Amino acid sequence: MNNWRKILALLLTLGLVAAACGGDGDDDSEATDTDETTEDTEAPEEDADAEEEPAEDEDGAMEEDDDADAAAGEVATDIGVDDSTIKVGFNADLSGIFAPLVTQIVEANEVYFEVLNENGGIAGREVEPVVLDNGYDVPKHLENYATMSGDGPEGVALFAHSTGSPHTAATAEDLVKDDLLAIPLSWYSGWGDAAIGQNVFEVQTNYCIEAINGVTKMSELHGQTVAIISFPGEYGQDGAQGAKRAAEALGLEIAYDGEGAVVPGSDQTPVITEIVNSGADFVWATINPTTLAEIMGGAVAQGFTGQWSGNSPTYNFALLGTDLGPALDQYYTHSTYTALWNTNDTPGMTEVVEAMKANRPDAPVSDVYIQGWIQGIIVQTILEQAAANGDMTRAGMVAAANEVSVDLKGLAPNQTWSGDPNDFIVRESYLYDVVLDDYTPDGTVSDEDAGTGFELIEGPYVSDTAADFTFDGACFKAE
């Protein structure tokens, strides 16, 4: 067990400790989140005077739109927007348990807006990020919200980033009252439920459907008995509920039901024992990397040879640099929401990789830059639609978000929020094999061969189970 203590000590050093974020990326790993080029969203066809999509130069970078300056000042504005600037808010965990993930996501977002501003901005205005640290603390998140929702110098037009499920949920009613929208760093299925997340515009699939896809694929590859373990709350139990729904639909045996049984920071020996005794073909987990290392390491040490997978951010590729690396290579399948760093040849991937090289050449290679880039694309699309509508007030931003269809250029399935949630929720996710030989310790974005240790199994992937799933509200609701 001394090896596992070493693993935990290393992860504490990396800052990967703690409970999962109701969704943020939690992606401890992934998630998510930069690019050198962005395409402008086309204005609605009925607007004959709307500006055309700007041409790209020979390097693929956006050329300035000659009409952009003319558009400045021709739209209605209120808090967060003037004739030269559009302020967008980041209520982000920069010092708490998800800081290693979130700081990289925010950095990618900042690069995105740097590139956007260099190419003319939005309607002649530059996008200015207003970044406040919530420390992954709900009261601090609320304090930041009060500042950025106000009409002072840090008042914003919209929230481009809101870290955490309970944190974002704490502001959900105020977002509606204040005519503000938020893009959450959280994949809680409640955001697609208008009664919970009316002005929270979720990105990618949710924990529940991700688990449905993951359990379906794992059952096809590895067997018919599953052990389910999770943290309590919107993150853990939303994922566990999805796993259970898949098991029921597929006729799988749940060899151990550990929904909500994994309490962060507690002794995990009882959970490890249950998994080992279950003899399950595979484990589905909705936890975080530190806890995965402890539980998986303990189970493997006791002879458990079942396969493992789980909701993102249960896994982080940094674990490959620990003693657990060989076991992860042999037993772990990574589920997530997006394409990962340099794993496909698409316009979006080219943009984010080249922009990070140009603007942050010494940054460590990371999959989560993809998520930051995606957030940037979404914000740009909404802002452009609001400008085309002639209404860049806060209410106008919300209206624009409910109109747009966002082209994510191969980084993830395209996104919209109009119509019935059962029709527009994203059902696709991605599954990757963990490959230790493809992991580059200390690699940077400038290293052409740097890798995070993944090989695509399938994605964007939607299982028949997920396709048949009827979304009529959050899979898990806290009492």
Short mmCIF file of C-alpha atoms in Angstrom, two decimals, residues 7-190:
data_model
loop_
_atom_site.label_atom_id
_atom_site.label_comp_id
_atom_site.label_asym_id
_atom_site.label_seq_id
_atom_site.Cartn_x
_atom_site.Cartn_y
_atom_site.Cartn_z
CA ILE A 7 0.46 8.17 -5.72
CA LEU A 8 -1.82 10.18 -3.45
CA ALA A 9 1.04 12.38 -2.32
CA LEU A 10 1.95 13.13 -5.94
CA LEU A 11 -1.63 13.96 -6.82
CA LEU A 12 -1.88 16.30 -3.86
CA THR A 13 1.17 18.05 -5.25
CA LEU A 14 -0.47 18.28 -8.65
CA GLY A 15 -3.54 19.82 -7.07
CA LEU A 16 -5.88 17.13 -8.35
CA VAL A 17 -7.43 16.37 -4.99
CA ALA A 18 -11.04 16.46 -3.85
CA ALA A 19 -14.57 15.95 -4.69
CA ALA A 20 -15.87 16.20 -8.16
CA CYS A 21 -17.23 19.45 -9.40
CA GLY A 22 -20.72 18.84 -10.25
CA GLY A 23 -19.49 19.00 -13.51
CA ASP A 24 -16.81 20.96 -14.27
CA GLY A 25 -14.67 19.29 -15.69
CA ASP A 26 -14.40 18.04 -13.08
CA ASP A 27 -12.74 16.89 -16.19
CA ASP A 28 -10.06 17.19 -13.81
CA SER A 29 -8.85 16.07 -16.96
CA GLU A 30 -10.40 17.01 -19.74
CA ALA A 31 -11.72 18.89 -20.08
CA THR A 32 -11.70 20.95 -20.91
CA ASP A 33 -10.20 24.14 -22.68
CA THR A 34 -7.52 27.67 -27.67
CA ASP A 35 -7.17 28.43 -31.27
CA GLU A 36 -5.70 30.75 -33.65
CA THR A 37 -8.68 31.14 -35.92
CA THR A 38 -12.40 31.41 -35.51
CA GLU A 39 -15.21 31.62 -38.03
CA ASP A 40 -17.94 34.17 -37.59
CA THR A 41 -21.46 32.81 -37.31
CA GLU A 42 -23.59 33.77 -40.28
CA ALA A 43 -26.39 36.19 -39.59
CA PRO A 44 -29.98 34.99 -40.02
CA GLU A 45 -31.05 34.80 -43.66
CA GLU A 46 -33.89 37.21 -43.10
CA ASP A 47 -31.43 40.00 -42.21
CA ALA A 48 -30.43 41.26 -45.62
CA ASP A 49 -27.95 43.73 -44.16
CA ALA A 50 -26.18 41.25 -41.90
CA GLU A 51 -22.44 41.05 -42.30
CA GLU A 52 -20.96 38.19 -44.29
CA GLU A 53 -18.61 35.66 -42.75
CA PRO A 54 -15.08 37.07 -42.96
CA ALA A 55 -12.61 35.49 -45.34
CA GLU A 56 -9.55 33.70 -44.00
CA ASP A 57 -6.04 34.60 -45.02
CA GLU A 58 -3.55 32.06 -46.33
CA ASP A 59 -2.53 31.13 -42.78
CA GLY A 60 -6.13 30.37 -41.80
CA ALA A 61 -6.44 33.40 -39.50
CA MET A 62 -9.55 35.53 -39.60
CA GLU A 63 -9.31 38.69 -41.63
CA GLU A 64 -10.86 41.80 -40.20
CA ASP A 65 -14.38 42.50 -41.37
CA ASP A 66 -14.57 45.92 -43.01
CA ASP A 67 -18.11 46.28 -41.69
CA ALA A 68 -17.16 45.59 -38.08
CA ASP A 69 -16.29 49.18 -37.19
CA ALA A 70 -19.46 50.40 -38.86
CA ALA A 71 -21.48 48.04 -36.69
CA ALA A 72 -20.06 49.50 -33.48
CA GLY A 73 -22.60 51.67 -31.69
CA GLU A 74 -25.46 50.60 -33.94
CA VAL A 75 -26.88 48.14 -31.44
CA ALA A 76 -28.71 48.48 -28.13
CA THR A 77 -26.42 47.95 -25.14
CA ASP A 78 -26.50 48.02 -21.37
CA ILE A 79 -24.23 46.68 -18.58
CA GLY A 80 -20.96 45.19 -19.76
CA VAL A 81 -21.02 46.63 -23.29
CA ASP A 82 -19.95 50.05 -24.55
CA ASP A 83 -18.73 51.35 -27.90
CA SER A 84 -15.31 49.72 -27.55
CA THR A 85 -15.59 46.78 -25.15
CA ILE A 86 -17.68 43.73 -24.32
CA LYS A 87 -16.98 42.40 -20.82
CA VAL A 88 -17.55 38.68 -20.26
CA GLY A 89 -17.36 37.07 -16.83
CA PHE A 90 -15.36 34.13 -15.51
CA ASN A 91 -16.53 32.95 -12.07
CA ALA A 92 -13.76 30.38 -11.95
CA ASP A 93 -11.92 28.13 -9.54
CA LEU A 94 -8.36 29.45 -9.71
CA SER A 95 -7.22 28.43 -6.22
CA GLY A 96 -9.48 25.59 -5.08
CA ILE A 97 -9.58 21.87 -5.73
CA PHE A 98 -10.02 22.20 -9.48
CA ALA A 99 -7.58 25.06 -10.01
CA PRO A 100 -5.10 22.99 -12.10
CA LEU A 101 -7.89 22.22 -14.55
CA VAL A 102 -9.70 25.54 -14.51
CA THR A 103 -6.64 27.77 -14.83
CA GLN A 104 -5.75 25.99 -18.09
CA ILE A 105 -9.32 26.28 -19.38
CA VAL A 106 -9.37 29.99 -18.60
CA GLU A 107 -5.95 30.46 -20.21
CA ALA A 108 -7.18 28.86 -23.42
CA ASN A 109 -10.24 31.11 -23.33
CA GLU A 110 -8.01 34.16 -22.91
CA VAL A 111 -5.95 33.10 -25.92
CA TYR A 112 -9.16 32.66 -27.89
CA PHE A 113 -10.23 36.23 -27.17
CA GLU A 114 -6.73 37.56 -27.87
CA VAL A 115 -6.94 36.04 -31.36
CA LEU A 116 -10.52 37.24 -31.82
CA ASN A 117 -9.61 40.80 -30.84
CA GLU A 118 -6.59 40.81 -33.15
CA ASN A 119 -9.01 40.03 -35.97
CA GLY A 120 -11.53 42.80 -35.29
CA GLY A 121 -13.45 41.60 -32.25
CA ILE A 122 -17.24 41.69 -32.30
CA ALA A 123 -19.03 44.58 -34.02
CA GLY A 124 -15.93 46.75 -33.64
CA ARG A 125 -15.60 45.97 -29.94
CA GLU A 126 -12.92 44.00 -28.13
CA VAL A 127 -13.94 41.16 -25.81
CA GLU A 128 -12.53 41.71 -22.33
CA PRO A 129 -12.51 38.79 -19.86
CA VAL A 130 -13.33 39.70 -16.26
CA VAL A 131 -11.88 36.85 -14.21
CA LEU A 132 -12.65 36.34 -10.51
CA ASP A 133 -11.57 33.39 -8.37
CA ASN A 134 -14.33 31.46 -6.61
CA GLY A 135 -11.90 29.06 -4.90
CA TYR A 136 -14.48 26.34 -5.49
CA ASP A 137 -16.49 27.88 -2.66
CA VAL A 138 -20.21 28.55 -3.06
CA PRO A 139 -20.33 31.70 -0.86
CA LYS A 140 -17.36 33.16 -2.76
CA HIS A 141 -19.04 32.23 -6.06
CA LEU A 142 -22.13 34.15 -4.93
CA GLU A 143 -19.99 37.13 -3.89
CA ASN A 144 -18.35 37.15 -7.33
CA TYR A 145 -21.74 36.89 -8.99
CA ALA A 146 -22.97 39.95 -7.09
CA THR A 147 -19.94 41.91 -8.31
CA MET A 148 -20.18 40.87 -11.95
CA SER A 149 -23.96 41.09 -12.17
CA GLY A 150 -23.83 44.65 -10.87
CA ASP A 151 -23.32 47.83 -12.88
CA GLY A 152 -19.84 48.62 -11.57
CA PRO A 153 -16.54 48.41 -13.45
CA GLU A 154 -16.60 44.59 -13.25
CA GLY A 155 -20.17 44.28 -14.48
CA VAL A 156 -20.41 41.81 -17.38
CA ALA A 157 -22.69 41.17 -20.32
CA LEU A 158 -22.72 37.39 -19.76
CA PHE A 159 -20.86 34.65 -17.91
CA ALA A 160 -18.53 32.84 -20.29
CA HIS A 161 -17.55 30.42 -17.52
CA SER A 162 -19.13 29.30 -14.24
CA THR A 163 -17.19 26.63 -12.35
CA GLY A 164 -19.13 24.02 -10.43
CA SER A 165 -22.57 22.44 -10.28
CA PRO A 166 -23.65 23.53 -6.79
CA HIS A 167 -22.04 26.91 -7.43
CA THR A 168 -23.85 27.51 -10.71
CA ALA A 169 -27.09 26.15 -9.24
CA ALA A 170 -26.82 28.72 -6.46
CA THR A 171 -27.01 31.50 -9.07
CA ALA A 172 -29.54 29.88 -11.43
CA GLU A 173 -32.57 31.85 -10.23
CA ASP A 174 -30.63 35.12 -10.14
CA LEU A 175 -29.44 34.57 -13.71
CA VAL A 176 -33.07 34.59 -14.84
CA LYS A 177 -33.96 37.57 -12.67
CA ASP A 178 -30.94 39.54 -13.93
CA ASP A 179 -31.36 38.59 -17.62
CA LEU A 180 -27.91 37.00 -17.61
CA LEU A 181 -26.70 33.77 -19.16
CA ALA A 182 -23.98 31.45 -17.92
CA ILE A 183 -21.97 28.73 -19.63
CA PRO A 184 -21.22 26.21 -16.89
CA LEU A 185 -18.06 24.21 -16.36
CA SER A 186 -20.37 21.41 -15.26
CA TRP A 187 -22.19 18.66 -17.09
CA TYR A 188 -25.12 18.17 -14.70
CA SER A 189 -28.25 16.97 -16.52
CA GLY A 190 -30.32 19.55 -14.66
#
